[in-house]
mmCIF file of C-alpha atoms in Angstrom:
data_model
loop_
_atom_site.group_PDB
_atom_site.id
_atom_site.type_symbol
_atom_site.label_atom_id
_atom_site.label_comp_id
_atom_site.label_asym_id
_atom_site.label_seq_id
_atom_site.Cartn_x
_atom_site.Cartn_y
_atom_site.Cartn_z
ATOM 1 C CA UNK Y 3 5.294 -16.063 8.916
ATOM 2 C CA UNK Y 4 6.303 -12.343 8.281
ATOM 3 C CA UNK Y 5 3.325 -10.005 9.309
ATOM 4 C CA UNK Y 6 2.151 -6.636 10.406
ATOM 5 C CA UNK Y 7 -0.419 -5.986 13.060
ATOM 6 C CA UNK Y 8 -2.469 -2.951 13.875
ATOM 7 C CA UNK Y 9 -4.382 -3.969 16.897
ATOM 8 C CA UNK Y 10 -6.946 -1.313 16.875
ATOM 9 C CA UNK Y 11 -9.703 -1.095 14.006
ATOM 10 C CA UNK Y 12 -10.604 2.452 15.266
ATOM 11 C CA UNK Y 13 -9.037 5.139 17.265
ATOM 12 C CA UNK Y 14 -11.062 8.168 18.357
ATOM 13 C CA UNK Y 15 -9.353 11.289 19.696
ATOM 14 C CA UNK Y 16 -10.546 14.885 20.497
ATOM 15 C CA UNK Y 17 -9.215 17.715 18.431
ATOM 16 C CA UNK Y 18 -6.126 19.043 19.937
ATOM 17 C CA UNK Y 19 -5.257 16.004 21.954
ATOM 18 C CA UNK Y 20 -2.289 13.943 21.030
ATOM 19 C CA UNK Y 21 -2.905 10.825 18.944
ATOM 20 C CA UNK Y 22 -1.146 7.359 18.640
ATOM 21 C CA UNK Y 23 -1.847 4.783 16.052
ATOM 22 C CA UNK Y 24 -0.208 1.371 16.980
ATOM 23 C CA UNK Y 25 1.739 -0.859 14.710
ATOM 24 C CA UNK Y 26 3.937 -3.936 15.474
ATOM 25 C CA UNK Y 27 5.663 -6.184 13.176
ATOM 26 C CA UNK Y 28 7.140 -9.649 12.907
ATOM 27 C CA UNK Y 29 9.885 -9.764 10.317
ATOM 28 C CA UNK Y 30 13.363 -11.445 10.292
ATOM 29 C CA UNK Y 31 16.254 -8.972 10.114
ATOM 30 C CA UNK Y 32 16.075 -5.175 10.039
ATOM 31 C CA UNK Y 33 12.995 -4.219 8.060
ATOM 32 C CA UNK Y 34 12.005 -1.054 6.310
ATOM 33 C CA UNK Y 35 8.892 0.539 8.093
ATOM 34 C CA UNK Y 36 6.186 2.910 6.449
ATOM 35 C CA UNK Y 37 3.059 4.707 7.169
ATOM 36 C CA UNK Y 38 0.429 5.536 4.615
ATOM 37 C CA UNK Y 39 -2.898 7.228 5.048
ATOM 38 C CA UNK Y 40 -6.003 6.684 2.749
ATOM 39 C CA UNK Y 41 -8.697 9.163 2.338
ATOM 40 C CA UNK Y 42 -12.044 8.319 0.881
ATOM 41 C CA UNK Y 43 -11.942 7.673 -2.771
ATOM 42 C CA UNK Y 44 -8.322 8.629 -2.979
ATOM 43 C CA UNK Y 45 -5.103 6.401 -3.250
ATOM 44 C CA UNK Y 46 -2.703 5.835 -0.408
ATOM 45 C CA UNK Y 47 -0.600 8.661 0.330
ATOM 46 C CA UNK Y 48 2.867 8.240 1.973
ATOM 47 C CA UNK Y 49 3.280 9.856 5.385
ATOM 48 C CA UNK Y 50 6.867 8.637 6.609
ATOM 49 C CA UNK Y 51 9.297 5.840 6.686
ATOM 50 C CA UNK Y 52 12.128 4.380 8.701
ATOM 51 C CA UNK Y 53 15.024 2.990 6.737
ATOM 52 C CA UNK Y 54 17.998 3.441 9.323
ATOM 53 C CA UNK Y 55 19.349 5.961 11.830
ATOM 54 C CA UNK Y 56 17.345 8.018 14.261
ATOM 55 C CA UNK Y 57 14.621 6.068 15.814
ATOM 56 C CA UNK Y 58 12.143 9.064 15.646
ATOM 57 C CA UNK Y 59 11.140 9.849 12.141
ATOM 58 C CA UNK Y 60 9.129 12.884 11.128
ATOM 59 C CA UNK Y 61 6.897 12.940 8.234
ATOM 60 C CA UNK Y 62 4.120 14.892 6.441
ATOM 61 C CA UNK Y 63 1.447 16.763 8.050
ATOM 62 C CA UNK Y 64 3.143 16.928 11.482
ATOM 63 C CA UNK Y 65 3.221 13.097 11.946
ATOM 64 C CA UNK Y 66 6.066 11.241 13.468
ATOM 65 C CA UNK Y 67 6.806 7.826 14.311
ATOM 66 C CA UNK Y 68 8.996 5.940 16.632
ATOM 67 C CA UNK Y 69 10.947 2.767 15.806
ATOM 68 C CA UNK Y 70 11.357 0.494 18.787
ATOM 69 C CA UNK Y 71 13.386 -2.524 17.889
ATOM 70 C CA UNK Y 72 13.143 -4.477 21.147
ATOM 71 C CA UNK Y 73 9.301 -4.118 21.054
ATOM 72 C CA UNK Y 74 9.123 -4.502 17.150
ATOM 73 C CA UNK Y 75 6.874 -1.579 17.001
ATOM 74 C CA UNK Y 76 6.381 1.528 14.821
ATOM 75 C CA UNK Y 77 3.752 3.701 16.247
ATOM 76 C CA UNK Y 78 2.411 6.657 14.543
ATOM 77 C CA UNK Y 79 2.101 9.819 16.769
ATOM 78 C CA UNK Y 80 0.889 13.492 16.294
ATOM 79 C CA UNK Y 81 1.133 16.028 19.185
ATOM 80 C CA UNK Y 82 -2.201 17.701 18.182
ATOM 81 C CA UNK Y 83 -4.908 16.052 16.234
ATOM 82 C CA UNK Y 84 -6.881 18.021 13.697
ATOM 83 C CA UNK Y 85 -10.378 16.999 12.463
ATOM 84 C CA UNK Y 86 -8.862 16.787 8.869
ATOM 85 C CA UNK Y 87 -6.598 13.983 10.060
ATOM 86 C CA UNK Y 88 -9.594 11.742 10.130
ATOM 87 C CA UNK Y 89 -8.707 8.780 7.598
ATOM 88 C CA UNK Y 90 -7.597 5.247 7.387
ATOM 89 C CA UNK Y 91 -4.027 4.663 8.313
ATOM 90 C CA UNK Y 92 -1.864 1.783 7.020
ATOM 91 C CA UNK Y 93 1.399 0.620 8.492
ATOM 92 C CA UNK Y 94 3.570 -1.431 6.079
ATOM 93 C CA UNK Y 95 6.879 -3.272 6.330
ATOM 94 C CA UNK Y 96 9.395 -4.315 3.715
ATOM 95 C CA UNK Y 97 11.487 -7.280 4.736
ATOM 96 C CA UNK Y 98 15.140 -6.968 3.934
ATOM 97 C CA UNK Y 99 16.248 -8.529 0.740
ATOM 98 C CA UNK Y 100 12.691 -8.258 -0.834
ATOM 99 C CA UNK Y 101 10.510 -5.708 -2.392
ATOM 100 C CA UNK Y 102 7.305 -7.514 -1.136
ATOM 101 C CA UNK Y 103 5.633 -4.890 1.127
ATOM 102 C CA UNK Y 104 3.262 -6.283 3.689
ATOM 103 C CA UNK Y 105 0.420 -3.970 4.921
ATOM 104 C CA UNK Y 106 -1.404 -3.960 8.086
ATOM 105 C CA UNK Y 107 -5.235 -4.122 8.177
ATOM 106 C CA UNK Y 108 -5.502 -0.448 8.726
ATOM 107 C CA UNK Y 109 -6.764 1.805 11.618
ATOM 108 C CA UNK Y 110 -9.552 4.268 11.146
ATOM 109 C CA UNK Y 111 -8.699 7.480 12.920
ATOM 110 C CA UNK Y 112 -11.608 9.664 13.986
ATOM 111 C CA UNK Y 113 -10.746 13.104 15.226
ATOM 112 C CA UNK Y 114 -13.748 14.647 17.132
ATOM 113 C CA UNK Y 115 -14.338 18.415 16.961
ATOM 114 C CA UNK J 16 3.485 16.691 -11.954
ATOM 115 C CA UNK J 17 1.152 13.906 -12.742
ATOM 116 C CA UNK J 18 0.779 10.947 -10.323
ATOM 117 C CA UNK J 19 0.175 7.371 -10.727
ATOM 118 C CA UNK J 20 -3.164 6.930 -12.946
ATOM 119 C CA UNK J 21 -5.249 3.772 -13.253
ATOM 120 C CA UNK J 22 -8.055 3.046 -15.673
ATOM 121 C CA UNK J 23 -10.693 2.478 -15.538
ATOM 122 C CA UNK J 24 -11.681 3.640 -11.986
ATOM 123 C CA UNK J 25 -14.473 1.179 -11.901
ATOM 124 C CA UNK J 26 -15.152 -2.045 -13.816
ATOM 125 C CA UNK J 27 -18.166 -4.374 -13.634
ATOM 126 C CA UNK J 28 -17.927 -7.668 -15.220
ATOM 127 C CA UNK J 29 -19.696 -11.018 -15.253
ATOM 128 C CA UNK J 30 -18.224 -14.168 -13.730
ATOM 129 C CA UNK J 31 -16.000 -15.948 -16.353
ATOM 130 C CA UNK J 32 -15.263 -12.935 -18.352
ATOM 131 C CA UNK J 33 -11.687 -11.392 -19.001
ATOM 132 C CA UNK J 34 -10.656 -8.082 -17.679
ATOM 133 C CA UNK J 35 -7.702 -5.810 -18.174
ATOM 134 C CA UNK J 36 -6.648 -3.200 -15.744
ATOM 135 C CA UNK J 37 -4.243 -0.396 -16.693
ATOM 136 C CA UNK J 38 -1.627 1.387 -14.751
ATOM 137 C CA UNK J 39 0.259 4.600 -15.805
ATOM 138 C CA UNK J 40 3.365 5.089 -13.378
ATOM 139 C CA UNK J 41 4.850 8.373 -12.627
ATOM 140 C CA UNK J 42 7.132 9.260 -15.589
ATOM 141 C CA UNK J 43 10.639 7.958 -15.077
ATOM 142 C CA UNK J 44 9.772 5.508 -12.423
ATOM 143 C CA UNK J 45 11.344 2.306 -13.148
ATOM 144 C CA UNK J 46 9.686 0.195 -10.374
ATOM 145 C CA UNK J 47 5.967 -0.766 -10.558
ATOM 146 C CA UNK J 48 3.941 -2.700 -8.130
ATOM 147 C CA UNK J 49 0.283 -4.240 -8.279
ATOM 148 C CA UNK J 50 -1.613 -4.833 -5.071
ATOM 149 C CA UNK J 51 -5.145 -6.173 -4.361
ATOM 150 C CA UNK J 52 -7.145 -4.541 -1.414
ATOM 151 C CA UNK J 53 -10.338 -6.444 -0.395
ATOM 152 C CA UNK J 54 -12.864 -4.635 1.773
ATOM 153 C CA UNK J 55 -11.571 -4.113 5.333
ATOM 154 C CA UNK J 56 -8.128 -5.280 4.592
ATOM 155 C CA UNK J 57 -4.886 -3.668 3.765
ATOM 156 C CA UNK J 58 -3.148 -3.880 0.226
ATOM 157 C CA UNK J 59 -2.010 -7.386 -0.665
ATOM 158 C CA UNK J 60 1.137 -7.514 -2.846
ATOM 159 C CA UNK J 61 0.647 -9.093 -6.152
ATOM 160 C CA UNK J 62 3.655 -8.505 -8.389
ATOM 161 C CA UNK J 63 6.573 -6.133 -8.792
ATOM 162 C CA UNK J 64 8.277 -5.044 -11.901
ATOM 163 C CA UNK J 65 11.715 -3.557 -12.379
ATOM 164 C CA UNK J 66 11.695 -2.158 -15.810
ATOM 165 C CA UNK J 67 10.101 -4.651 -18.196
ATOM 166 C CA UNK J 68 10.595 -7.804 -16.271
ATOM 167 C CA UNK J 69 8.606 -9.121 -13.282
ATOM 168 C CA UNK J 70 11.138 -9.329 -10.529
ATOM 169 C CA UNK J 71 8.722 -10.875 -8.032
ATOM 170 C CA UNK J 72 5.204 -12.364 -8.893
ATOM 171 C CA UNK J 73 4.893 -14.516 -5.845
ATOM 172 C CA UNK J 74 1.733 -12.633 -4.928
ATOM 173 C CA UNK J 75 -0.256 -13.558 -7.704
ATOM 174 C CA UNK J 76 -3.003 -15.714 -6.429
ATOM 175 C CA UNK J 77 -3.222 -18.356 -9.451
ATOM 176 C CA UNK J 78 -2.566 -18.644 -13.146
ATOM 177 C CA UNK J 79 -5.722 -16.688 -13.974
ATOM 178 C CA UNK J 80 -3.718 -13.588 -13.095
ATOM 179 C CA UNK J 81 -1.122 -12.145 -15.303
ATOM 180 C CA UNK J 82 0.764 -8.695 -15.738
ATOM 181 C CA UNK J 83 2.754 -7.268 -18.359
ATOM 182 C CA UNK J 84 4.899 -4.167 -18.649
ATOM 183 C CA UNK J 85 6.256 -4.417 -22.251
ATOM 184 C CA UNK J 86 8.078 -0.999 -22.478
ATOM 185 C CA UNK J 87 8.961 -0.538 -18.809
ATOM 186 C CA UNK J 88 6.202 2.152 -18.368
ATOM 187 C CA UNK J 89 2.477 1.429 -18.598
ATOM 188 C CA UNK J 90 1.499 -2.021 -16.995
ATOM 189 C CA UNK J 91 -1.605 -4.002 -17.582
ATOM 190 C CA UNK J 92 -2.982 -6.491 -15.072
ATOM 191 C CA UNK J 93 -4.964 -9.350 -16.685
ATOM 192 C CA UNK J 94 -7.471 -11.480 -15.113
ATOM 193 C CA UNK J 95 -9.089 -14.429 -17.044
ATOM 194 C CA UNK J 96 -12.129 -16.204 -16.143
ATOM 195 C CA UNK J 97 -13.089 -13.815 -13.398
ATOM 196 C CA UNK J 98 -14.662 -15.146 -10.230
ATOM 197 C CA UNK J 99 -16.791 -13.343 -7.656
ATOM 198 C CA UNK J 100 -13.820 -13.587 -5.228
ATOM 199 C CA UNK J 101 -11.747 -11.443 -7.410
ATOM 200 C CA UNK J 102 -13.935 -8.484 -6.635
ATOM 201 C CA UNK J 103 -11.543 -5.792 -4.796
ATOM 202 C CA UNK J 104 -9.831 -2.597 -5.442
ATOM 203 C CA UNK J 105 -6.626 -3.219 -7.432
ATOM 204 C CA UNK J 106 -3.934 -0.670 -6.670
ATOM 205 C CA UNK J 107 -0.858 0.137 -8.575
ATOM 206 C CA UNK J 108 2.177 1.981 -7.209
ATOM 207 C CA UNK J 109 5.439 3.054 -8.615
ATOM 208 C CA UNK J 110 8.892 4.333 -7.426
ATOM 209 C CA UNK J 111 11.831 5.967 -8.999
ATOM 210 C CA UNK J 112 14.199 2.956 -8.576
ATOM 211 C CA UNK J 113 14.177 -0.241 -6.643
ATOM 212 C CA UNK J 114 16.736 1.168 -4.004
ATOM 213 C CA UNK J 115 16.045 0.559 -0.320
ATOM 214 C CA UNK J 116 15.376 4.409 0.311
ATOM 215 C CA UNK J 117 12.738 4.756 -2.430
ATOM 216 C CA UNK J 118 9.139 5.483 -1.701
ATOM 217 C CA UNK J 119 5.976 4.025 -3.416
ATOM 218 C CA UNK J 120 3.459 6.294 -4.785
ATOM 219 C CA UNK J 121 0.151 4.829 -5.330
ATOM 220 C CA UNK J 122 -2.597 5.410 -7.842
ATOM 221 C CA UNK J 123 -6.348 5.687 -6.948
ATOM 222 C CA UNK J 124 -7.247 2.171 -7.743
ATOM 223 C CA UNK J 125 -9.503 0.272 -10.041
ATOM 224 C CA UNK J 126 -12.620 -1.094 -8.134
ATOM 225 C CA UNK J 127 -13.460 -4.497 -9.771
ATOM 226 C CA UNK J 128 -16.895 -6.047 -9.236
ATOM 227 C CA UNK J 129 -17.498 -9.404 -10.477
ATOM 228 C CA UNK J 130 -21.249 -10.348 -10.667
#
C-alpha cells in the first residue's frame, strides 16, 4: 500500500537552532512530494514541493527540503528556527498517474524561545 | 486575491440528519479536492473534480457521501444519514489546472460535529 510516514509526533528545537522534520514515503514510481504547514484555526498552507530536478528544494519562510530517492525521504529543514515557526507540519505525496494525494499524520514543531 | 472559502465554518447536527458543506474555490481554478481530517490525523482524500466531473471519487467512504460541482466552480459535499463517526474537519482545496506542477490551495475547513 502507498503511504507516507512522519515518525515524530512532535519536534522541539531552540530558537536559532537548525530544525529537521522527517518524512519518508512508500510509493511506486517517481512521486511528487509536498510540505504543508497548518496554524491553529487556519487552513493548510503550501510550503514547497518536489516535482523533478534538483534534489534540494527551497520554499516559503526559509524552509527547504531534500529529496533522497534511495532512502525514499523528503525531510523538511530550516537553518535557524523562529518561535513563529511553531505549527503542525504535514508531508504529502502524490503518486504518479493519480491526483489522489496521501498525507502523513503530521508533526508538531515547537520552537522554544 | 481571495482564497478558498468554505461554509459553514462549524456545523453541529444530530445523528441521522442530512448536511451540506460548501466550497468556493479560487476563481479560475479548474481542479477541486475534498478531504476529511480527523483529530490527530492528516487530511484523507475523498474526491477530486476536474471541471464539473468527478475524476476520482475513490476516497468517498460509502454511498452516504456525495459531492457535486455543477458549474465547475462551487462544490457541495453532501452527507446523508450522518453518523457520529462522520465528525471531522472537512477541507476543500483547489488548483489552477490538473497539471503535475500545480499546487493545491486549501480552505479553512468546516468542522462537522454529529451528536
